[in-house]
Amino acid sequence: MTAEQTSSSPSAARGEPLVVLDHVDKWFGDLHVLQDIHLSVARGEVVVVIGPSGSGKSTLCRAINRLETIDKGEISLDGQPLPAEGKELAALRAEVGMVFQSFNLFAHKTILENVTLGPIKVRGIKKADADKRAMELLERVGIAHQAKKYPAQLSGGQQQRVAIARALAMDPKVMLFDEPTSALDPEMIKEVLDVMVDLAEQGMTMVVVTHEMGFARTAADRVVFMADGAIVEENTPEEFFTNPQSERAQDFLSKILKH
Amino acid sequence: MDPVLDNLDLYWDGFLRSLSIIGWSLVGSLLLGTLIAAFRVSPVASLRAFGSAWVTVVRNCPLTIVLFFMAFGLPELGINTSFYVFGVGGLIIYTSAFVCEAIRSGINSVSAGQAEAARAIGLPFTQTLTQVVLPQALRATVPPLGSVQIAMFKNSAVVGAFGVGGDLWSAGRNLTSAQGYAYIPVLTGVAIGYLVITLTGGALLAVIERKVAIAR
Ligand SMILES: Nc1ncnc2c1ncn2[C@@H]1O[C@H](COP(=O)(O)OP(=O)(O)O)[C@@H](O)[C@H]1O
Ligand SMILES: [Mg+2]
């Protein structure tokens, strides 16, 4: 893997807030799925979001690139409030990389085409240049030799690494990961986490929903614990895992540690 | 079979006329149906409402009513053109509702995650549709779209009967009513003409289905 830089130059402005959620509320009908959420993610910071199933972690993640709308409060990226719709919204999404639990690679396109589609159609980059850059990224995630294949021909771990390359191809300011290893067989989890640790070390700003404590301990600056739509506790990974403050977190950790 | 063999030229002209009605309706209904399907899945509520109203109204009206509206309703609004254009236009509108529903069911067969991933890399709505969703929907869409179009081939006879004239069906009517030939041989000839069209269409469809199945 190369030590190539991503667009958010970490050393330059590390620490200044990049993603800010302020008084964010959301309801699904009667369900108050996000409750007065405050979260500020600094440039270059890696935040792990952890919590029981149904606590609103995916919704939080999806709200940051407006795949879900919010009912109250404000979310801003790099000082700009998220646009509501249209061209500006599409432009915002190009700045925010997203990796899904179920990979969601474009099934009818080759691995290479999956990675170049955004740069060519959204950024207007010439095909030859997009191909070159895509091959570099595929090299970086270790899939370059499979560039001509279709997603269905790859293992889950390989597909997820392609999905990361696809997101990186847009030179995003921040990367969102929603349980990126939950759909993977155990032997493939590490190959995906390695790529993510590598990204974190190179200064990418990341919001990662995951229950992988190893990743949180190695790569995260902060752990945010959610329960029932609210942020219950925030701490460094070490403190959170060894000395959780809230009863909800203690209860949750005792459950996942038993497995 | 004399009535047929004696009048092969009349049959041939009718066959070509039917083909032209079918050809225009095929292209027109695919374009219009795709547009209405795009309306039905668009993020704009008013377009969605228009799309579903279009489908509900047109699909639940008999073709003859649609044709009456075209040929007699539109002139009242000051729109005048040939019966051929009215007839083909009516068949396009009628078929578009079925095309729309076939395409929409194809779109629904593509998992929501595909469109989300497309939006997440910044593709706007139209490109999400044209680059990601529609090419995949196509595979699921071809078989039902084929049956819709073959039903349209047969409906072209209704358009012919409606006064457009000169098509295969009208050739048969001309031979029996005006020239006094017996019905059975004449209509057998007409049926063979339609069979040639629909069976060829079906064979083409099978080829297309195989093509899109491979191009995955
Ligand atoms: N589109 C939706 N419509 C209605 N309820 C939803 C929708 N998406 C999620 N929910 C509900 O919101 C709650 C939080 O969901 P989610 O954010 O996916 O939680 P998590 O990712 O922490 O498991 C759950 O109870 C879930 O059932
Ligand atoms: Mg989730």
Short mmCIF file of C-alpha atoms and ligand atoms in Angstrom, two decimals:
data_model
loop_
_atom_site.label_atom_id
_atom_site.label_comp_id
_atom_site.label_asym_id
_atom_site.label_seq_id
_atom_site.Cartn_x
_atom_site.Cartn_y
_atom_site.Cartn_z
CA MET A 1 0.00 0.00 0.00
CA THR A 2 1.22 3.46 -0.85
CA ALA A 3 1.38 6.29 1.60
CA GLU A 4 -0.54 8.55 -0.72
CA GLN A 5 -2.37 11.50 0.75
CA THR A 6 -6.07 12.07 0.61
CA SER A 7 -7.68 15.45 0.02
CA SER A 8 -8.18 16.33 3.66
CA SER A 9 -4.65 17.34 4.51
CA PRO A 10 -4.53 16.17 8.11
CA SER A 11 -1.38 17.81 9.39
CA ALA A 12 -2.43 21.22 8.10
CA ALA A 13 -5.62 21.68 10.03
CA ARG A 14 -6.05 18.80 12.38
CA GLY A 15 -8.46 19.64 15.17
CA GLU A 16 -10.79 22.09 13.50
CA PRO A 17 -14.38 20.76 13.30
CA LEU A 18 -15.26 19.14 9.97
CA VAL A 19 -18.60 17.43 10.64
CA VAL A 20 -20.88 19.08 13.17
CA LEU A 21 -24.30 17.83 14.29
CA ASP A 22 -26.12 20.35 16.42
CA HIS A 23 -29.40 19.63 18.28
CA VAL A 24 -30.34 16.98 15.71
CA ASP A 25 -33.70 15.25 16.10
CA LYS A 26 -35.37 12.74 13.85
CA TRP A 27 -38.53 10.72 14.07
CA PHE A 28 -39.68 7.69 12.11
CA GLY A 29 -43.38 8.16 12.75
CA ASP A 30 -43.69 7.90 16.52
CA LEU A 31 -40.17 6.55 16.98
CA HIS A 32 -37.76 9.25 18.16
CA VAL A 33 -34.78 7.71 16.42
CA LEU A 34 -32.29 10.57 16.93
CA GLN A 35 -32.67 12.54 20.16
CA ASP A 36 -30.96 15.89 20.47
CA ILE A 37 -27.69 14.67 18.99
CA HIS A 38 -24.58 16.82 19.40
CA LEU A 39 -21.49 15.52 17.70
CA SER A 40 -18.47 17.30 16.37
CA VAL A 41 -15.88 15.39 14.38
CA ALA A 42 -12.56 17.14 13.90
CA ARG A 43 -10.51 17.02 10.72
CA GLY A 44 -8.38 13.90 10.81
CA GLU A 45 -10.31 12.43 13.70
CA VAL A 46 -11.57 8.84 13.78
CA VAL A 47 -14.80 8.40 15.70
CA VAL A 48 -16.23 4.95 16.39
CA VAL A 49 -19.97 4.77 17.02
CA ILE A 50 -21.05 1.79 19.04
CA GLY A 51 -24.35 0.71 20.60
CA PRO A 52 -27.11 -1.88 20.62
CA SER A 53 -29.00 -2.77 17.45
CA GLY A 54 -31.77 -0.27 16.73
CA SER A 55 -30.13 2.55 18.71
CA GLY A 56 -29.96 4.81 15.63
CA LYS A 57 -26.32 4.38 14.56
CA SER A 58 -27.13 3.81 10.89
CA THR A 59 -29.61 6.66 10.88
CA LEU A 60 -26.97 8.98 12.34
CA CYS A 61 -24.46 7.91 9.70
CA ARG A 62 -26.95 8.27 6.87
CA ALA A 63 -28.05 11.69 8.08
CA ILE A 64 -24.50 12.99 7.60
CA ASN A 65 -24.76 12.62 3.82
CA ARG A 66 -28.48 13.19 3.87
CA LEU A 67 -29.54 9.74 2.77
CA GLU A 68 -31.91 10.38 5.69
CA THR A 69 -33.42 13.81 6.28
CA ILE A 70 -33.59 15.22 9.80
CA ASP A 71 -36.56 16.92 11.44
CA LYS A 72 -34.79 19.37 13.75
CA GLY A 73 -31.35 20.81 14.28
CA GLU A 74 -28.51 21.32 11.85
CA ILE A 75 -25.73 19.29 10.31
CA SER A 76 -22.80 21.02 8.65
CA LEU A 77 -19.78 19.86 6.72
CA ASP A 78 -16.68 22.01 6.66
CA GLY A 79 -18.66 24.97 7.97
CA GLN A 80 -21.45 24.66 5.38
CA PRO A 81 -24.96 23.46 6.34
CA LEU A 82 -26.01 20.41 4.32
CA PRO A 83 -27.95 21.46 1.20
CA ALA A 84 -31.53 20.18 1.08
CA GLU A 85 -31.67 18.87 -2.47
CA GLY A 86 -30.66 19.10 -6.10
CA LYS A 87 -27.21 19.76 -7.52
CA GLU A 88 -25.81 21.10 -4.25
CA LEU A 89 -26.86 17.97 -2.40
CA ALA A 90 -25.26 15.73 -5.04
CA ALA A 91 -22.11 17.82 -4.75
CA LEU A 92 -22.12 17.40 -0.97
CA ARG A 93 -22.47 13.63 -1.27
CA ALA A 94 -19.47 13.56 -3.57
CA GLU A 95 -17.47 15.03 -0.66
CA VAL A 96 -18.65 12.38 1.80
CA GLY A 97 -17.58 8.80 1.18
CA MET A 98 -19.91 6.07 2.38
CA VAL A 99 -19.27 2.38 2.89
CA PHE A 100 -22.32 0.18 3.48
CA GLN A 101 -22.72 -3.03 5.42
CA SER A 102 -23.91 -4.78 2.26
CA PHE A 103 -21.15 -3.32 -0.02
CA ASN A 104 -23.66 -2.21 -2.68
CA LEU A 105 -21.19 -2.44 -5.55
CA PHE A 106 -22.85 -1.74 -8.89
CA ALA A 107 -23.67 -5.29 -9.96
CA HIS A 108 -23.65 -4.61 -13.73
CA LYS A 109 -20.28 -2.85 -13.77
CA THR A 110 -16.76 -4.23 -13.52
CA ILE A 111 -14.64 -3.52 -10.44
CA LEU A 112 -12.75 -0.83 -12.36
CA GLU A 113 -15.98 0.75 -13.65
CA ASN A 114 -17.36 0.76 -10.11
CA VAL A 115 -14.44 2.91 -9.02
CA THR A 116 -14.34 5.23 -12.07
CA LEU A 117 -18.08 5.91 -12.42
CA GLY A 118 -18.13 8.75 -9.87
CA PRO A 119 -14.93 10.47 -11.01
CA ILE A 120 -16.03 10.36 -14.67
CA LYS A 121 -19.72 11.27 -14.28
CA VAL A 122 -19.59 13.55 -11.24
CA ARG A 123 -16.12 15.09 -11.41
CA GLY A 124 -15.84 15.08 -15.19
CA ILE A 125 -12.40 13.44 -15.14
CA LYS A 126 -11.18 11.91 -18.41
CA LYS A 127 -11.55 8.15 -18.60
CA ALA A 128 -7.85 7.47 -18.99
CA ASP A 129 -7.00 9.56 -15.91
CA ALA A 130 -9.86 8.04 -13.91
CA ASP A 131 -8.69 4.53 -14.86
CA LYS A 132 -5.14 5.30 -13.77
CA ARG A 133 -6.20 6.71 -10.42
CA ALA A 134 -8.68 3.84 -9.89
CA MET A 135 -5.94 1.28 -10.50
CA GLU A 136 -3.77 3.04 -7.90
CA LEU A 137 -6.60 2.85 -5.39
CA LEU A 138 -7.35 -0.79 -6.23
CA GLU A 139 -3.64 -1.50 -5.79
CA ARG A 140 -3.82 0.17 -2.41
CA VAL A 141 -6.70 -2.08 -1.25
CA GLY A 142 -5.10 -5.12 -2.87
CA ILE A 143 -7.64 -5.80 -5.64
CA ALA A 144 -5.86 -4.43 -8.72
CA HIS A 145 -5.53 -7.87 -10.34
CA GLN A 146 -9.32 -8.33 -10.24
CA ALA A 147 -10.17 -5.02 -11.93
CA LYS A 148 -11.86 -6.65 -14.93
CA LYS A 149 -14.14 -8.91 -12.88
CA TYR A 150 -17.71 -8.28 -11.80
CA PRO A 151 -18.66 -7.82 -8.12
CA ALA A 152 -20.42 -11.19 -7.89
CA GLN A 153 -17.12 -12.91 -8.75
CA LEU A 154 -15.41 -11.48 -5.64
CA SER A 155 -15.59 -12.53 -2.00
CA GLY A 156 -17.34 -10.28 0.50
CA GLY A 157 -14.08 -8.96 1.89
CA GLN A 158 -12.81 -8.13 -1.57
CA GLN A 159 -16.09 -6.43 -2.48
CA GLN A 160 -15.93 -4.30 0.63
CA ARG A 161 -12.37 -3.24 -0.15
CA VAL A 162 -13.53 -2.24 -3.64
CA ALA A 163 -16.35 -0.26 -2.02
CA ILE A 164 -13.75 1.60 0.02
CA ALA A 165 -11.71 2.32 -3.12
CA ARG A 166 -14.87 3.52 -4.87
CA ALA A 167 -15.52 5.99 -2.07
CA LEU A 168 -11.89 7.14 -1.95
CA ALA A 169 -11.91 7.80 -5.70
CA MET A 170 -14.06 10.86 -5.04
CA ASP A 171 -11.38 12.33 -2.73
CA PRO A 172 -13.91 12.70 0.08
CA LYS A 173 -13.39 15.00 3.05
CA VAL A 174 -14.81 12.39 5.40
CA MET A 175 -15.57 8.68 5.17
CA LEU A 176 -18.62 7.09 6.79
CA PHE A 177 -18.61 3.36 7.49
CA ASP A 178 -21.84 1.67 8.55
CA GLU A 179 -20.91 -1.72 10.05
CA PRO A 180 -18.50 -2.44 7.19
CA THR A 181 -17.52 -5.88 8.49
CA SER A 182 -20.83 -7.13 9.90
CA ALA A 183 -21.79 -9.00 6.74
CA LEU A 184 -18.39 -10.66 6.39
CA ASP A 185 -17.15 -14.12 7.27
CA PRO A 186 -14.69 -13.93 10.19
CA GLU A 187 -11.63 -14.67 8.03
CA MET A 188 -12.36 -11.65 5.83
CA ILE A 189 -12.89 -9.11 8.57
CA LYS A 190 -9.21 -8.46 9.10
CA GLU A 191 -8.43 -7.67 5.46
CA VAL A 192 -11.07 -4.91 5.52
CA LEU A 193 -10.07 -3.58 8.94
CA ASP A 194 -6.43 -3.42 7.80
CA VAL A 195 -7.42 -1.12 4.95
CA MET A 196 -9.39 1.05 7.37
CA VAL A 197 -6.57 1.25 9.89
CA ASP A 198 -4.28 2.26 7.07
CA LEU A 199 -6.69 5.02 6.05
CA ALA A 200 -6.93 6.24 9.62
CA GLU A 201 -3.16 6.38 9.93
CA GLN A 202 -2.98 8.51 6.81
CA GLY A 203 -5.20 11.10 8.42
CA MET A 204 -8.60 10.42 6.86
CA THR A 205 -11.49 11.79 8.89
CA MET A 206 -13.71 8.81 9.64
CA VAL A 207 -17.00 8.01 11.34
CA VAL A 208 -17.18 4.27 11.83
CA VAL A 209 -20.15 2.32 13.14
CA THR A 210 -18.64 -0.96 14.29
CA HIS A 211 -18.48 -3.40 17.15
CA GLU A 212 -14.88 -4.31 16.34
CA MET A 213 -13.13 -3.36 19.56
CA GLY A 214 -9.74 -4.15 18.09
CA PHE A 215 -10.27 -1.53 15.42
CA ALA A 216 -11.58 0.99 17.93
CA ARG A 217 -8.55 0.49 20.16
CA THR A 218 -6.02 0.67 17.31
CA ALA A 219 -7.44 3.43 15.18
CA ALA A 220 -10.12 5.45 16.97
CA ASP A 221 -9.55 8.76 18.75
CA ARG A 222 -12.94 8.59 20.38
CA VAL A 223 -15.78 6.16 21.02
CA VAL A 224 -19.37 7.41 20.99
CA PHE A 225 -21.87 5.10 22.66
CA MET A 226 -25.49 5.35 21.51
CA ALA A 227 -28.61 3.84 23.07
CA ASP A 228 -32.26 4.47 22.17
CA GLY A 229 -31.46 7.30 19.79
CA ALA A 230 -29.28 9.30 22.16
CA ILE A 231 -25.55 9.65 22.74
CA VAL A 232 -25.13 8.24 26.23
CA GLU A 233 -21.37 8.32 26.63
CA GLU A 234 -18.23 9.51 24.83
CA ASN A 235 -14.67 8.68 25.72
CA THR A 236 -11.29 7.50 24.48
CA PRO A 237 -11.41 3.86 23.40
CA GLU A 238 -9.22 2.75 26.30
CA GLU A 239 -11.33 4.51 28.94
CA PHE A 240 -14.61 3.44 27.36
CA PHE A 241 -13.79 -0.24 27.13
CA THR A 242 -12.05 -0.58 30.49
CA ASN A 243 -14.09 1.84 32.55
CA PRO A 244 -17.55 2.54 31.07
CA GLN A 245 -19.45 5.13 33.09
CA SER A 246 -23.12 4.59 32.24
CA GLU A 247 -25.12 1.55 33.19
CA ARG A 248 -26.26 1.14 29.55
CA ALA A 249 -22.68 0.97 28.34
CA GLN A 250 -21.63 -1.44 31.10
CA ASP A 251 -24.58 -3.66 30.27
CA PHE A 252 -23.86 -3.51 26.52
CA LEU A 253 -20.15 -4.24 26.91
CA SER A 254 -20.76 -7.17 29.20
CA LYS A 255 -23.02 -8.63 26.50
CA ILE A 256 -20.63 -8.22 23.58
CA LEU A 257 -17.65 -9.37 25.63
CA LYS A 258 -19.37 -12.65 26.48
CA HIS A 259 -19.47 -13.59 22.78
CA MET B 1 -56.83 -20.32 -50.82
CA ASP B 2 -57.57 -18.41 -54.02
CA PRO B 3 -58.92 -15.35 -52.24
CA VAL B 4 -55.54 -14.98 -50.60
CA LEU B 5 -53.34 -15.82 -53.57
CA ASP B 6 -55.36 -13.60 -55.93
CA ASN B 7 -54.94 -10.67 -53.58
CA LEU B 8 -51.40 -11.09 -52.36
CA ASP B 9 -50.58 -7.47 -53.21
CA LEU B 10 -53.48 -6.25 -51.06
CA TYR B 11 -52.28 -8.47 -48.21
CA TRP B 12 -48.72 -7.26 -48.67
CA ASP B 13 -49.77 -3.59 -48.53
CA GLY B 14 -51.84 -4.32 -45.43
CA PHE B 15 -48.93 -6.16 -43.87
CA LEU B 16 -46.61 -3.19 -44.44
CA ARG B 17 -49.20 -0.75 -43.12
CA SER B 18 -49.61 -2.86 -39.97
CA LEU B 19 -45.84 -2.98 -39.59
CA SER B 20 -45.65 0.80 -39.78
CA ILE B 21 -48.36 1.26 -37.13
CA ILE B 22 -46.54 -1.27 -34.96
CA GLY B 23 -43.10 0.23 -35.53
CA TRP B 24 -44.10 3.75 -34.59
CA SER B 25 -46.11 2.55 -31.61
CA LEU B 26 -43.23 0.42 -30.40
CA VAL B 27 -40.75 3.30 -30.42
CA GLY B 28 -43.27 5.84 -29.14
CA SER B 29 -44.62 3.71 -26.31
CA LEU B 30 -41.14 2.75 -25.12
CA LEU B 31 -40.05 6.40 -24.97
CA LEU B 32 -43.26 7.68 -23.39
CA GLY B 33 -43.53 4.71 -21.00
CA THR B 34 -39.93 5.20 -19.82
CA LEU B 35 -40.59 8.90 -19.22
CA ILE B 36 -43.75 8.15 -17.20
CA ALA B 37 -41.85 5.48 -15.23
CA ALA B 38 -39.15 8.08 -14.43
CA PHE B 39 -41.96 10.36 -13.21
CA ARG B 40 -43.30 7.58 -11.01
CA VAL B 41 -40.00 7.05 -9.19
CA SER B 42 -38.86 10.69 -9.20
CA PRO B 43 -38.24 12.61 -5.97
CA VAL B 44 -40.72 15.28 -7.12
CA ALA B 45 -44.15 14.58 -5.60
CA SER B 46 -46.14 16.31 -8.37
CA LEU B 47 -44.42 14.25 -11.08
CA ARG B 48 -45.11 11.07 -9.14
CA ALA B 49 -48.78 12.02 -8.83
CA PHE B 50 -48.99 12.78 -12.55
CA GLY B 51 -47.34 9.45 -13.39
CA SER B 52 -49.62 7.37 -11.26
CA ALA B 53 -52.73 9.24 -12.48
CA TRP B 54 -51.63 8.61 -16.07
CA VAL B 55 -51.20 4.90 -15.46
CA THR B 56 -54.44 4.52 -13.52
CA VAL B 57 -56.55 6.33 -16.08
CA VAL B 58 -54.99 5.01 -19.27
CA ARG B 59 -54.59 1.43 -18.15
CA ASN B 60 -58.17 1.17 -17.00
CA CYS B 61 -59.68 2.64 -20.17
CA PRO B 62 -60.52 0.40 -23.12
CA LEU B 63 -58.28 1.14 -26.09
CA THR B 64 -61.28 2.16 -28.16
CA ILE B 65 -62.13 4.92 -25.67
CA VAL B 66 -58.58 6.24 -25.87
CA LEU B 67 -58.84 6.19 -29.66
CA PHE B 68 -62.21 8.00 -29.59
CA PHE B 69 -60.70 10.68 -27.40
CA MET B 70 -57.85 11.12 -29.84
CA ALA B 71 -59.88 11.14 -33.04
CA PHE B 72 -62.96 13.03 -31.86
CA GLY B 73 -61.91 14.74 -28.63
CA LEU B 74 -58.75 16.41 -29.87
CA PRO B 75 -60.40 18.04 -32.95
CA GLU B 76 -62.85 19.69 -30.53
CA LEU B 77 -59.80 21.26 -28.91
CA GLY B 78 -58.66 22.48 -32.31
CA ILE B 79 -56.09 19.73 -32.87
CA ASN B 80 -56.53 18.23 -36.31
CA THR B 81 -54.41 15.66 -38.05
CA SER B 82 -54.80 12.42 -39.99
CA PHE B 83 -56.58 9.38 -38.57
CA TYR B 84 -53.28 7.57 -38.93
CA VAL B 85 -51.55 9.94 -36.51
CA PHE B 86 -54.50 9.92 -34.11
CA GLY B 87 -54.61 6.13 -34.25
CA VAL B 88 -50.90 5.62 -33.71
CA GLY B 89 -50.88 8.34 -31.02
CA GLY B 90 -53.73 6.61 -29.19
CA LEU B 91 -51.97 3.25 -29.36
CA ILE B 92 -48.76 4.86 -28.04
CA ILE B 93 -50.57 6.48 -25.11
CA TYR B 94 -52.47 3.28 -24.31
CA THR B 95 -49.37 1.07 -24.49
CA SER B 96 -47.21 3.57 -22.55
CA ALA B 97 -49.13 2.85 -19.34
CA PHE B 98 -48.27 -0.85 -19.59
CA VAL B 99 -44.67 -0.10 -20.57
CA CYS B 100 -44.41 2.19 -17.54
CA GLU B 101 -45.59 -0.52 -15.17
CA ALA B 102 -43.25 -3.13 -16.67
CA ILE B 103 -40.30 -0.75 -16.25
CA ARG B 104 -41.36 0.24 -12.76
CA SER B 105 -41.53 -3.38 -11.63
CA GLY B 106 -38.05 -3.83 -13.13
CA ILE B 107 -36.82 -0.80 -11.18
CA ASN B 108 -38.32 -2.21 -7.99
CA SER B 109 -36.43 -5.45 -8.58
CA VAL B 110 -33.13 -3.55 -8.24
CA SER B 111 -32.20 -3.36 -4.56
CA ALA B 112 -32.49 0.03 -2.89
CA GLY B 113 -28.80 -0.20 -1.93
CA GLN B 114 -27.79 0.21 -5.58
CA ALA B 115 -29.48 3.59 -5.86
CA GLU B 116 -28.18 4.62 -2.45
CA ALA B 117 -24.62 3.79 -3.40
CA ALA B 118 -25.08 5.81 -6.59
CA ARG B 119 -26.41 8.79 -4.66
CA ALA B 120 -23.65 8.41 -2.09
CA ILE B 121 -20.93 8.99 -4.71
CA GLY B 122 -22.75 12.14 -5.80
CA LEU B 123 -24.66 11.00 -8.87
CA PRO B 124 -27.74 13.17 -9.40
CA PHE B 125 -31.17 11.56 -9.80
CA THR B 126 -31.10 11.21 -13.61
CA GLN B 127 -27.67 9.58 -13.64
CA THR B 128 -28.55 7.32 -10.73
CA LEU B 129 -31.37 6.12 -12.96
CA THR B 130 -29.53 5.95 -16.30
CA GLN B 131 -26.15 4.70 -15.05
CA VAL B 132 -27.11 2.33 -12.26
CA VAL B 133 -30.79 1.48 -11.87
CA LEU B 134 -32.16 1.23 -15.42
CA PRO B 135 -29.38 -0.94 -16.88
CA GLN B 136 -30.03 -3.46 -14.11
CA ALA B 137 -33.80 -3.06 -14.27
CA LEU B 138 -33.63 -3.84 -17.98
CA ARG B 139 -32.93 -7.50 -17.34
CA ALA B 140 -36.04 -7.90 -15.21
CA THR B 141 -38.00 -5.65 -17.55
CA VAL B 142 -37.45 -7.34 -20.90
CA PRO B 143 -39.86 -10.30 -20.48
CA PRO B 144 -42.90 -8.29 -19.29
CA LEU B 145 -42.07 -5.51 -21.75
CA GLY B 146 -42.11 -8.14 -24.49
CA SER B 147 -45.60 -9.34 -23.63
CA VAL B 148 -46.80 -5.73 -23.48
CA GLN B 149 -45.45 -5.08 -26.96
CA ILE B 150 -46.84 -8.29 -28.45
CA ALA B 151 -50.26 -7.34 -27.06
CA MET B 152 -49.71 -4.00 -28.80
CA PHE B 153 -49.00 -5.78 -32.13
CA LYS B 154 -52.46 -7.28 -31.90
CA ASN B 155 -54.03 -4.03 -30.74
CA SER B 156 -52.76 -2.45 -33.95
CA ALA B 157 -55.71 -4.24 -35.62
CA VAL B 158 -58.06 -2.17 -33.44
CA VAL B 159 -56.35 0.95 -34.69
CA GLY B 160 -56.75 -0.30 -38.27
CA ALA B 161 -60.41 -1.05 -37.69
CA PHE B 162 -60.85 2.36 -36.17
CA GLY B 163 -60.60 4.03 -39.53
CA VAL B 164 -56.90 4.30 -40.14
CA GLY B 165 -57.41 1.66 -42.79
CA GLY B 166 -55.08 -0.01 -45.18
CA ASP B 167 -53.65 -2.40 -42.59
CA LEU B 168 -53.83 -6.15 -42.52
CA TRP B 169 -57.14 -6.23 -40.71
CA SER B 170 -58.67 -3.71 -43.14
CA ALA B 171 -57.42 -5.73 -46.10
CA GLY B 172 -59.38 -8.68 -44.78
CA ARG B 173 -62.49 -6.62 -44.23
CA ASN B 174 -62.22 -5.14 -47.70
CA LEU B 175 -61.97 -8.57 -49.32
CA THR B 176 -64.94 -9.99 -47.44
CA SER B 177 -67.35 -7.08 -47.22
CA ALA B 178 -66.63 -5.16 -50.39
CA GLN B 179 -65.44 -7.91 -52.70
CA GLY B 180 -67.58 -10.74 -51.36
CA TYR B 181 -64.89 -13.35 -50.76
CA ALA B 182 -65.61 -16.09 -48.21
CA TYR B 183 -64.59 -15.29 -44.63
CA ILE B 184 -62.65 -18.37 -43.65
CA PRO B 185 -59.88 -18.26 -46.27
CA VAL B 186 -59.58 -14.48 -46.11
CA LEU B 187 -59.36 -14.35 -42.32
CA THR B 188 -56.94 -17.28 -42.33
CA GLY B 189 -54.69 -15.16 -44.50
CA VAL B 190 -55.06 -12.23 -42.10
CA ALA B 191 -54.29 -14.46 -39.13
CA ILE B 192 -51.16 -15.79 -40.85
CA GLY B 193 -50.02 -12.20 -41.39
CA TYR B 194 -50.38 -11.38 -37.69
CA LEU B 195 -48.75 -14.66 -36.70
CA VAL B 196 -45.72 -13.79 -38.83
CA ILE B 197 -45.45 -10.45 -37.01
CA THR B 198 -45.97 -11.74 -33.45
CA LEU B 199 -43.83 -14.86 -33.85
CA THR B 200 -40.99 -12.82 -35.34
CA GLY B 201 -41.40 -10.37 -32.47
CA GLY B 202 -41.30 -13.23 -29.98
CA ALA B 203 -38.12 -14.64 -31.56
CA LEU B 204 -36.45 -11.21 -31.47
CA LEU B 205 -37.48 -10.91 -27.85
CA ALA B 206 -35.82 -14.22 -27.00
CA VAL B 207 -32.61 -12.98 -28.61
CA ILE B 208 -32.75 -9.71 -26.61
CA GLU B 209 -33.42 -11.60 -23.39
CA ARG B 210 -30.34 -13.70 -23.97
CA LYS B 211 -28.27 -10.59 -24.76
CA VAL B 212 -29.17 -8.70 -21.57
CA ALA B 213 -28.78 -11.84 -19.49
CA ILE B 214 -25.15 -12.18 -20.60
CA ALA B 215 -24.28 -8.49 -20.34
CA ARG B 216 -24.39 -8.52 -16.57
N1 LIG C 1 -36.80 3.78 7.10
C1 LIG C 1 -37.24 3.52 8.36
N2 LIG C 1 -38.54 3.63 8.67
C2 LIG C 1 -38.97 3.38 9.93
N3 LIG C 1 -38.18 3.00 10.94
C3 LIG C 1 -36.87 2.88 10.69
C4 LIG C 1 -36.32 3.12 9.39
N4 LIG C 1 -35.00 2.91 9.44
C5 LIG C 1 -34.72 2.55 10.71
N5 LIG C 1 -35.84 2.53 11.46
C6 LIG C 1 -35.90 2.23 12.88
O1 LIG C 1 -35.13 3.20 13.55
C7 LIG C 1 -34.42 2.58 14.63
C8 LIG C 1 -32.94 2.85 14.47
O2 LIG C 1 -32.48 2.20 13.33
P1 LIG C 1 -30.96 2.19 12.88
O3 LIG C 1 -30.47 3.59 12.75
O4 LIG C 1 -30.85 1.32 11.70
O5 LIG C 1 -30.27 1.50 14.15
P2 LIG C 1 -28.87 0.78 14.27
O6 LIG C 1 -28.09 1.07 13.03
O7 LIG C 1 -28.27 1.37 15.50
O8 LIG C 1 -29.16 -0.67 14.44
C9 LIG C 1 -34.78 1.11 14.60
O9 LIG C 1 -35.77 0.89 15.56
C10 LIG C 1 -35.30 0.89 13.23
O10 LIG C 1 -36.25 -0.13 13.21
MG MG C 2 -27.33 -0.27 11.59
#
